[in-house]
Amino acid sequence: MSTEQPGPAGVLVLAATPIGQVDDAPPRLAEELAKADVVAAEDTRRLKRLTTELGVSVSGRVVSYFEGNEQARTPALLDELLGGSRVVLVTDAGMPSVSDPGYRLVAAAVEHDVHVTAVPGPSAVLTALAVSGLPVDRFCFEGFLPRKAGERSRRLAALAREERTMVFFEAPHRTEAALTAMRDAFGEGRAAAVCRELTKTHEEVRRGLLGDLVAWAADGVRGEVTIVVSGTTPVAAIDADPASLRAAVAELEQDGTSRKEAIVEVAKVAGVPKREVYDAVHKPIEGGRG
């Protein structure tokens, strides 16, 4: 492992941009845009609006760098860096490379020992997490869910026993479908928050259980959306007798886990077959004992 040090090559600057209010722009953003040799922007028109609002003039070359041309344009930007240029990368909102273009260029720069730094600033992930009212001591960012229903369901099923708070990005027109899939995977009683238009004029944070949030989203959702979902409650050690198995399943169901998933989890923790847990839950208790 080598420690990255600035060398004769240029510098790649990942510059965070406001997610809503332009006044939230980090002070260094204007400075970096002004002195950049090259500014790579996800949307050059948005960049123009941003620089106008910041009162900054970009003297360097401006190029587009978005999902559709990221792979093709990365080698040329890497050549700029290797030639000594200071390249500033900005996306439409928030930190580049976080569910936005940037990862390929960062990886290429690191591979060629180019110095990579950042202008820290606004982040929809951390902002939503902070205002959600859900646990923040441990969390994971899951980005955008797959658009296809089957793939989305499989992704969420794999997260059903995730104990950390989860943060997702979602398009407004898919928010109801995403919340419905989360309800089906995590249970309608799982706590969550839908954060809409964060830091903007019409900011809204809707907190509640997934079942209630699905009903709320049925009327339609507008704006940029970030969804925060609480993790599952850790399952303690479970005895293998029928009464303990039933109680463990019931506890998970109270936390919002579906009975099917609860049976699978209890069987795993107790070290018994799923059929044994199923029988403990569904079969009549003989003689009033179990």
Short mmCIF file of N, CA and C in Angstrom, two decimals, residues 98-243:
data_model
loop_
_atom_site.label_atom_id
_atom_site.label_comp_id
_atom_site.label_asym_id
_atom_site.label_seq_id
_atom_site.Cartn_x
_atom_site.Cartn_y
_atom_site.Cartn_z
N VAL A 98 -21.18 10.01 -5.44
CA VAL A 98 -22.15 9.38 -4.54
C VAL A 98 -23.47 9.29 -5.30
N SER A 99 -23.71 8.15 -5.94
CA SER A 99 -24.86 7.96 -6.85
C SER A 99 -24.87 9.01 -7.96
N ASP A 100 -23.72 9.49 -8.31
CA ASP A 100 -23.53 10.49 -9.36
C ASP A 100 -22.25 10.16 -10.11
N PRO A 101 -22.02 10.77 -11.29
CA PRO A 101 -20.77 10.53 -12.00
C PRO A 101 -19.57 10.90 -11.13
N GLY A 102 -18.46 10.18 -11.34
CA GLY A 102 -17.24 10.51 -10.62
C GLY A 102 -16.39 9.32 -10.25
N TYR A 103 -17.03 8.19 -9.96
CA TYR A 103 -16.26 7.04 -9.48
C TYR A 103 -15.19 6.61 -10.48
N ARG A 104 -15.55 6.53 -11.75
CA ARG A 104 -14.58 6.06 -12.75
C ARG A 104 -13.35 6.97 -12.79
N LEU A 105 -13.58 8.27 -12.74
CA LEU A 105 -12.46 9.21 -12.81
C LEU A 105 -11.61 9.14 -11.54
N VAL A 106 -12.25 9.02 -10.40
CA VAL A 106 -11.50 8.89 -9.15
C VAL A 106 -10.64 7.63 -9.18
N ALA A 107 -11.23 6.52 -9.59
CA ALA A 107 -10.50 5.26 -9.64
C ALA A 107 -9.31 5.35 -10.59
N ALA A 108 -9.52 5.98 -11.75
CA ALA A 108 -8.42 6.12 -12.72
C ALA A 108 -7.33 7.03 -12.17
N ALA A 109 -7.73 8.11 -11.51
CA ALA A 109 -6.74 9.02 -10.93
C ALA A 109 -5.92 8.34 -9.85
N VAL A 110 -6.58 7.62 -8.98
CA VAL A 110 -5.86 6.91 -7.91
C VAL A 110 -4.91 5.88 -8.49
N GLU A 111 -5.36 5.17 -9.51
CA GLU A 111 -4.51 4.15 -10.14
C GLU A 111 -3.24 4.75 -10.70
N HIS A 112 -3.31 6.00 -11.15
CA HIS A 112 -2.14 6.66 -11.75
C HIS A 112 -1.47 7.63 -10.78
N ASP A 113 -1.73 7.48 -9.49
CA ASP A 113 -1.07 8.28 -8.44
C ASP A 113 -1.32 9.78 -8.57
N VAL A 114 -2.48 10.13 -9.11
CA VAL A 114 -2.88 11.54 -9.17
C VAL A 114 -3.52 11.92 -7.84
N HIS A 115 -3.20 13.09 -7.34
CA HIS A 115 -3.76 13.53 -6.06
C HIS A 115 -5.25 13.82 -6.22
N VAL A 116 -6.05 13.25 -5.32
CA VAL A 116 -7.49 13.46 -5.32
C VAL A 116 -7.89 14.10 -3.99
N THR A 117 -8.62 15.20 -4.08
CA THR A 117 -9.08 15.87 -2.87
C THR A 117 -10.54 16.27 -3.06
N ALA A 118 -11.12 16.90 -2.05
CA ALA A 118 -12.53 17.24 -2.13
C ALA A 118 -12.82 18.56 -1.46
N VAL A 119 -13.87 19.21 -1.94
CA VAL A 119 -14.46 20.36 -1.25
C VAL A 119 -15.70 19.82 -0.56
N PRO A 120 -15.63 19.56 0.74
CA PRO A 120 -16.78 18.97 1.43
C PRO A 120 -17.95 19.93 1.47
N GLY A 121 -19.13 19.37 1.54
CA GLY A 121 -20.30 20.25 1.56
C GLY A 121 -21.59 19.48 1.66
N PRO A 122 -22.67 20.01 1.08
CA PRO A 122 -24.00 19.41 1.22
C PRO A 122 -24.07 17.96 0.77
N SER A 123 -24.87 17.19 1.49
CA SER A 123 -25.07 15.79 1.16
C SER A 123 -26.50 15.40 1.51
N ALA A 124 -27.26 14.95 0.52
CA ALA A 124 -28.63 14.53 0.78
C ALA A 124 -28.66 13.32 1.70
N VAL A 125 -27.65 12.46 1.60
CA VAL A 125 -27.61 11.26 2.43
C VAL A 125 -27.55 11.63 3.91
N LEU A 126 -26.58 12.46 4.28
CA LEU A 126 -26.40 12.82 5.68
C LEU A 126 -27.51 13.75 6.18
N THR A 127 -27.99 14.64 5.31
CA THR A 127 -29.07 15.54 5.71
C THR A 127 -30.33 14.76 6.03
N ALA A 128 -30.70 13.82 5.16
CA ALA A 128 -31.90 13.01 5.40
C ALA A 128 -31.75 12.16 6.66
N LEU A 129 -30.58 11.58 6.82
CA LEU A 129 -30.33 10.75 8.00
C LEU A 129 -30.48 11.58 9.27
N ALA A 130 -29.94 12.79 9.26
CA ALA A 130 -29.96 13.62 10.46
C ALA A 130 -31.37 14.05 10.85
N VAL A 131 -32.21 14.35 9.87
CA VAL A 131 -33.55 14.86 10.18
C VAL A 131 -34.60 13.76 10.28
N SER A 132 -34.23 12.52 9.99
CA SER A 132 -35.21 11.43 9.95
C SER A 132 -35.78 11.09 11.32
N GLY A 133 -35.01 11.30 12.35
CA GLY A 133 -35.44 10.89 13.68
C GLY A 133 -35.17 9.42 13.95
N LEU A 134 -34.47 8.75 13.04
CA LEU A 134 -34.14 7.33 13.19
C LEU A 134 -32.70 7.20 13.69
N PRO A 135 -32.32 6.04 14.20
CA PRO A 135 -30.95 5.86 14.74
C PRO A 135 -29.89 6.22 13.71
N VAL A 136 -28.86 6.94 14.15
CA VAL A 136 -27.81 7.39 13.22
C VAL A 136 -26.43 6.87 13.61
N ASP A 137 -26.36 6.06 14.67
CA ASP A 137 -25.05 5.58 15.11
C ASP A 137 -24.43 4.61 14.12
N ARG A 138 -25.28 3.87 13.40
CA ARG A 138 -24.80 2.97 12.36
C ARG A 138 -25.77 3.04 11.19
N PHE A 139 -25.26 3.25 9.98
CA PHE A 139 -26.15 3.34 8.83
C PHE A 139 -25.43 2.87 7.58
N CYS A 140 -26.20 2.60 6.53
CA CYS A 140 -25.64 2.23 5.23
C CYS A 140 -26.40 2.96 4.14
N PHE A 141 -25.70 3.29 3.07
CA PHE A 141 -26.31 3.98 1.93
C PHE A 141 -26.50 2.97 0.81
N GLU A 142 -27.74 2.83 0.33
CA GLU A 142 -28.07 1.84 -0.69
C GLU A 142 -28.33 2.45 -2.06
N GLY A 143 -28.23 3.77 -2.19
CA GLY A 143 -28.42 4.41 -3.49
C GLY A 143 -29.82 4.22 -4.05
N PHE A 144 -29.91 4.12 -5.37
CA PHE A 144 -31.19 3.91 -6.05
C PHE A 144 -31.50 2.42 -6.13
N LEU A 145 -32.73 2.05 -5.86
CA LEU A 145 -33.15 0.67 -6.03
C LEU A 145 -33.33 0.35 -7.52
N PRO A 146 -33.24 -0.92 -7.90
CA PRO A 146 -33.48 -1.29 -9.31
C PRO A 146 -34.87 -0.86 -9.75
N ARG A 147 -35.00 -0.51 -11.01
CA ARG A 147 -36.30 -0.07 -11.53
C ARG A 147 -37.27 -1.23 -11.73
N LYS A 148 -36.77 -2.40 -12.10
CA LYS A 148 -37.64 -3.54 -12.34
C LYS A 148 -38.11 -4.12 -11.01
N ALA A 149 -39.40 -4.44 -10.96
CA ALA A 149 -40.02 -4.88 -9.70
C ALA A 149 -39.34 -6.11 -9.11
N GLY A 150 -39.05 -7.10 -9.94
CA GLY A 150 -38.43 -8.32 -9.44
C GLY A 150 -37.06 -8.08 -8.84
N GLU A 151 -36.24 -7.31 -9.55
CA GLU A 151 -34.90 -7.01 -9.05
C GLU A 151 -34.98 -6.18 -7.77
N ARG A 152 -35.92 -5.25 -7.75
CA ARG A 152 -36.09 -4.41 -6.56
C ARG A 152 -36.47 -5.25 -5.35
N SER A 153 -37.39 -6.18 -5.54
CA SER A 153 -37.83 -7.05 -4.45
C SER A 153 -36.69 -7.92 -3.93
N ARG A 154 -35.88 -8.42 -4.85
CA ARG A 154 -34.75 -9.27 -4.43
C ARG A 154 -33.72 -8.46 -3.65
N ARG A 155 -33.47 -7.23 -4.09
CA ARG A 155 -32.51 -6.37 -3.38
C ARG A 155 -33.00 -6.11 -1.96
N LEU A 156 -34.27 -5.79 -1.81
CA LEU A 156 -34.81 -5.47 -0.50
C LEU A 156 -34.89 -6.72 0.39
N ALA A 157 -35.20 -7.87 -0.21
CA ALA A 157 -35.24 -9.11 0.57
C ALA A 157 -33.88 -9.39 1.19
N ALA A 158 -32.82 -9.08 0.45
CA ALA A 158 -31.46 -9.28 0.97
C ALA A 158 -31.14 -8.34 2.12
N LEU A 159 -31.91 -7.24 2.23
CA LEU A 159 -31.68 -6.26 3.29
C LEU A 159 -32.66 -6.42 4.45
N ALA A 160 -33.52 -7.42 4.39
CA ALA A 160 -34.58 -7.55 5.39
C ALA A 160 -34.05 -7.68 6.81
N ARG A 161 -32.87 -8.27 7.00
CA ARG A 161 -32.30 -8.44 8.34
C ARG A 161 -31.16 -7.46 8.61
N GLU A 162 -31.04 -6.43 7.79
CA GLU A 162 -30.03 -5.40 8.01
C GLU A 162 -30.35 -4.64 9.30
N GLU A 163 -29.39 -4.57 10.21
CA GLU A 163 -29.63 -3.92 11.50
C GLU A 163 -29.34 -2.43 11.47
N ARG A 164 -28.59 -1.96 10.47
CA ARG A 164 -28.27 -0.53 10.39
C ARG A 164 -29.41 0.24 9.73
N THR A 165 -29.52 1.51 10.05
CA THR A 165 -30.46 2.38 9.35
C THR A 165 -30.04 2.48 7.89
N MET A 166 -31.00 2.39 6.99
CA MET A 166 -30.71 2.38 5.55
C MET A 166 -31.19 3.67 4.88
N VAL A 167 -30.39 4.18 3.96
CA VAL A 167 -30.74 5.39 3.22
C VAL A 167 -30.80 5.06 1.74
N PHE A 168 -31.90 5.47 1.09
CA PHE A 168 -32.10 5.21 -0.34
C PHE A 168 -32.40 6.52 -1.07
N PHE A 169 -31.99 6.61 -2.33
CA PHE A 169 -32.47 7.65 -3.23
C PHE A 169 -33.59 7.05 -4.06
N GLU A 170 -34.56 7.89 -4.45
CA GLU A 170 -35.63 7.38 -5.31
C GLU A 170 -36.20 8.50 -6.15
N ALA A 171 -36.65 8.16 -7.35
CA ALA A 171 -37.33 9.11 -8.22
C ALA A 171 -38.75 9.32 -7.70
N PRO A 172 -39.30 10.52 -7.82
CA PRO A 172 -40.64 10.77 -7.28
C PRO A 172 -41.71 9.85 -7.84
N HIS A 173 -41.66 9.55 -9.15
CA HIS A 173 -42.70 8.73 -9.74
C HIS A 173 -42.58 7.25 -9.38
N ARG A 174 -41.46 6.85 -8.74
CA ARG A 174 -41.31 5.47 -8.29
C ARG A 174 -41.37 5.34 -6.77
N THR A 175 -41.64 6.44 -6.08
CA THR A 175 -41.60 6.41 -4.62
C THR A 175 -42.65 5.48 -4.03
N GLU A 176 -43.88 5.54 -4.55
CA GLU A 176 -44.93 4.66 -4.02
C GLU A 176 -44.55 3.19 -4.22
N ALA A 177 -44.04 2.85 -5.40
CA ALA A 177 -43.65 1.46 -5.68
C ALA A 177 -42.51 1.02 -4.77
N ALA A 178 -41.57 1.93 -4.54
CA ALA A 178 -40.43 1.60 -3.67
C ALA A 178 -40.90 1.37 -2.24
N LEU A 179 -41.77 2.25 -1.74
CA LEU A 179 -42.28 2.10 -0.38
C LEU A 179 -43.10 0.82 -0.23
N THR A 180 -43.87 0.49 -1.27
CA THR A 180 -44.66 -0.74 -1.24
C THR A 180 -43.75 -1.96 -1.17
N ALA A 181 -42.68 -1.95 -1.96
CA ALA A 181 -41.74 -3.07 -1.95
C ALA A 181 -41.02 -3.16 -0.60
N MET A 182 -40.72 -2.00 0.00
CA MET A 182 -40.10 -1.99 1.32
C MET A 182 -41.06 -2.55 2.38
N ARG A 183 -42.31 -2.16 2.29
CA ARG A 183 -43.31 -2.68 3.21
C ARG A 183 -43.40 -4.20 3.11
N ASP A 184 -43.40 -4.70 1.88
CA ASP A 184 -43.50 -6.15 1.68
C ASP A 184 -42.26 -6.88 2.19
N ALA A 185 -41.10 -6.25 2.05
CA ALA A 185 -39.85 -6.91 2.46
C ALA A 185 -39.56 -6.75 3.94
N PHE A 186 -39.85 -5.57 4.49
CA PHE A 186 -39.47 -5.26 5.87
C PHE A 186 -40.63 -5.35 6.86
N GLY A 187 -41.87 -5.32 6.36
CA GLY A 187 -43.04 -5.32 7.23
C GLY A 187 -43.62 -3.93 7.34
N GLU A 188 -44.94 -3.86 7.45
CA GLU A 188 -45.60 -2.56 7.46
C GLU A 188 -45.34 -1.76 8.73
N GLY A 189 -44.82 -2.44 9.77
CA GLY A 189 -44.57 -1.75 11.03
C GLY A 189 -43.17 -1.19 11.17
N ARG A 190 -42.36 -1.26 10.11
CA ARG A 190 -40.99 -0.74 10.18
C ARG A 190 -41.02 0.79 10.07
N ALA A 191 -40.30 1.46 10.95
CA ALA A 191 -40.26 2.92 10.95
C ALA A 191 -39.42 3.45 9.79
N ALA A 192 -39.86 4.55 9.20
CA ALA A 192 -39.15 5.13 8.06
C ALA A 192 -39.46 6.63 7.96
N ALA A 193 -38.76 7.29 7.07
CA ALA A 193 -39.00 8.70 6.80
C ALA A 193 -38.76 8.96 5.32
N VAL A 194 -39.68 9.70 4.72
CA VAL A 194 -39.51 10.13 3.33
C VAL A 194 -39.16 11.62 3.35
N CYS A 195 -37.98 11.93 2.86
CA CYS A 195 -37.49 13.31 2.87
C CYS A 195 -37.58 13.86 1.45
N ARG A 196 -38.36 14.91 1.29
CA ARG A 196 -38.65 15.44 -0.04
C ARG A 196 -38.17 16.89 -0.14
N GLU A 197 -37.46 17.21 -1.25
CA GLU A 197 -37.00 18.57 -1.51
C GLU A 197 -36.19 19.14 -0.33
N LEU A 198 -35.23 18.38 0.15
CA LEU A 198 -34.43 18.79 1.30
C LEU A 198 -33.76 20.14 1.07
N THR A 199 -33.87 21.00 2.06
CA THR A 199 -33.31 22.36 2.13
C THR A 199 -33.96 23.34 1.15
N LYS A 200 -34.93 22.89 0.37
CA LYS A 200 -35.58 23.76 -0.59
C LYS A 200 -36.84 24.39 0.02
N THR A 201 -37.48 25.26 -0.73
CA THR A 201 -38.64 25.99 -0.23
C THR A 201 -39.75 25.07 0.23
N HIS A 202 -39.99 23.98 -0.51
CA HIS A 202 -41.09 23.08 -0.19
C HIS A 202 -40.60 21.80 0.49
N GLU A 203 -39.57 21.93 1.30
CA GLU A 203 -39.05 20.78 2.04
C GLU A 203 -40.13 20.11 2.87
N GLU A 204 -40.13 18.78 2.85
CA GLU A 204 -41.09 18.02 3.65
C GLU A 204 -40.42 16.74 4.12
N VAL A 205 -40.58 16.44 5.41
CA VAL A 205 -40.10 15.17 5.97
C VAL A 205 -41.31 14.46 6.55
N ARG A 206 -41.69 13.36 5.92
CA ARG A 206 -42.85 12.59 6.35
C ARG A 206 -42.34 11.35 7.10
N ARG A 207 -42.60 11.31 8.40
CA ARG A 207 -42.14 10.20 9.24
C ARG A 207 -43.31 9.29 9.60
N GLY A 208 -43.06 7.99 9.68
CA GLY A 208 -44.13 7.07 10.06
C GLY A 208 -43.73 5.64 9.81
N LEU A 209 -44.70 4.75 9.87
CA LEU A 209 -44.47 3.34 9.56
C LEU A 209 -44.62 3.12 8.06
N LEU A 210 -43.95 2.13 7.54
CA LEU A 210 -43.98 1.90 6.09
C LEU A 210 -45.40 1.72 5.57
N GLY A 211 -46.24 1.04 6.31
CA GLY A 211 -47.62 0.86 5.87
C GLY A 211 -48.34 2.18 5.70
N ASP A 212 -48.13 3.11 6.62
CA ASP A 212 -48.76 4.42 6.53
C ASP A 212 -48.15 5.27 5.42
N LEU A 213 -46.85 5.14 5.21
CA LEU A 213 -46.18 5.93 4.17
C LEU A 213 -46.59 5.48 2.78
N VAL A 214 -46.88 4.19 2.61
CA VAL A 214 -47.39 3.70 1.31
C VAL A 214 -48.71 4.39 1.00
N ALA A 215 -49.60 4.47 1.97
CA ALA A 215 -50.91 5.12 1.77
C ALA A 215 -50.72 6.60 1.45
N TRP A 216 -49.79 7.24 2.14
CA TRP A 216 -49.52 8.67 1.88
C TRP A 216 -49.01 8.89 0.46
N ALA A 217 -48.11 8.03 -0.01
CA ALA A 217 -47.50 8.20 -1.33
C ALA A 217 -48.46 7.90 -2.47
N ALA A 218 -49.60 7.27 -2.17
CA ALA A 218 -50.56 6.91 -3.22
C ALA A 218 -51.09 8.13 -3.96
N ASP A 219 -51.10 9.28 -3.32
CA ASP A 219 -51.59 10.51 -3.96
C ASP A 219 -50.54 11.15 -4.87
N GLY A 220 -49.34 10.58 -4.92
CA GLY A 220 -48.29 11.13 -5.76
C GLY A 220 -47.27 11.89 -4.94
N VAL A 221 -46.02 11.82 -5.37
CA VAL A 221 -44.91 12.49 -4.68
C VAL A 221 -44.15 13.31 -5.69
N ARG A 222 -43.78 14.51 -5.31
CA ARG A 222 -43.03 15.39 -6.21
C ARG A 222 -41.68 15.75 -5.60
N GLY A 223 -40.74 16.09 -6.49
CA GLY A 223 -39.45 16.59 -6.03
C GLY A 223 -38.43 15.49 -5.80
N GLU A 224 -37.24 15.91 -5.37
CA GLU A 224 -36.16 14.97 -5.07
C GLU A 224 -36.49 14.23 -3.79
N VAL A 225 -36.31 12.90 -3.80
CA VAL A 225 -36.74 12.08 -2.67
C VAL A 225 -35.57 11.25 -2.11
N THR A 226 -35.46 11.27 -0.80
CA THR A 226 -34.53 10.40 -0.08
C THR A 226 -35.35 9.66 0.97
N ILE A 227 -35.21 8.34 1.02
CA ILE A 227 -35.96 7.51 1.96
C ILE A 227 -35.01 6.94 3.00
N VAL A 228 -35.37 7.07 4.26
CA VAL A 228 -34.57 6.52 5.36
C VAL A 228 -35.43 5.46 6.07
N VAL A 229 -34.87 4.28 6.27
CA VAL A 229 -35.61 3.17 6.88
C VAL A 229 -34.81 2.61 8.04
N SER A 230 -35.46 2.40 9.17
CA SER A 230 -34.76 1.86 10.33
C SER A 230 -34.36 0.41 10.07
N GLY A 231 -33.29 -0.02 10.72
CA GLY A 231 -32.86 -1.40 10.61
C GLY A 231 -33.72 -2.31 11.47
N THR A 232 -33.52 -3.59 11.31
CA THR A 232 -34.28 -4.55 12.10
C THR A 232 -33.71 -4.67 13.51
N THR A 233 -34.51 -5.13 14.43
CA THR A 233 -34.06 -5.35 15.80
C THR A 233 -33.23 -6.63 15.86
N PRO A 234 -32.02 -6.60 16.43
CA PRO A 234 -31.20 -7.82 16.51
C PRO A 234 -31.93 -8.92 17.28
N VAL A 235 -31.75 -10.13 16.81
CA VAL A 235 -32.39 -11.27 17.47
C VAL A 235 -31.40 -11.89 18.45
N ALA A 236 -31.82 -12.01 19.71
CA ALA A 236 -30.96 -12.61 20.72
C ALA A 236 -30.97 -14.13 20.57
N ALA A 237 -30.13 -14.78 21.35
CA ALA A 237 -30.08 -16.24 21.32
C ALA A 237 -31.47 -16.81 21.66
N ILE A 238 -31.83 -17.88 20.98
CA ILE A 238 -33.17 -18.45 21.13
C ILE A 238 -33.07 -19.93 21.48
N ASP A 239 -33.80 -20.32 22.52
CA ASP A 239 -33.88 -21.74 22.85
C ASP A 239 -34.73 -22.44 21.80
N ALA A 240 -34.50 -23.75 21.66
CA ALA A 240 -35.16 -24.50 20.58
C ALA A 240 -36.50 -25.09 20.99
N ASP A 241 -36.99 -24.82 22.21
CA ASP A 241 -38.29 -25.37 22.58
C ASP A 241 -39.39 -24.58 21.88
N PRO A 242 -40.55 -25.20 21.62
CA PRO A 242 -41.63 -24.56 20.86
C PRO A 242 -42.08 -23.22 21.41
N ALA A 243 -42.19 -23.09 22.73
CA ALA A 243 -42.65 -21.83 23.31
C ALA A 243 -41.68 -20.70 23.01
#
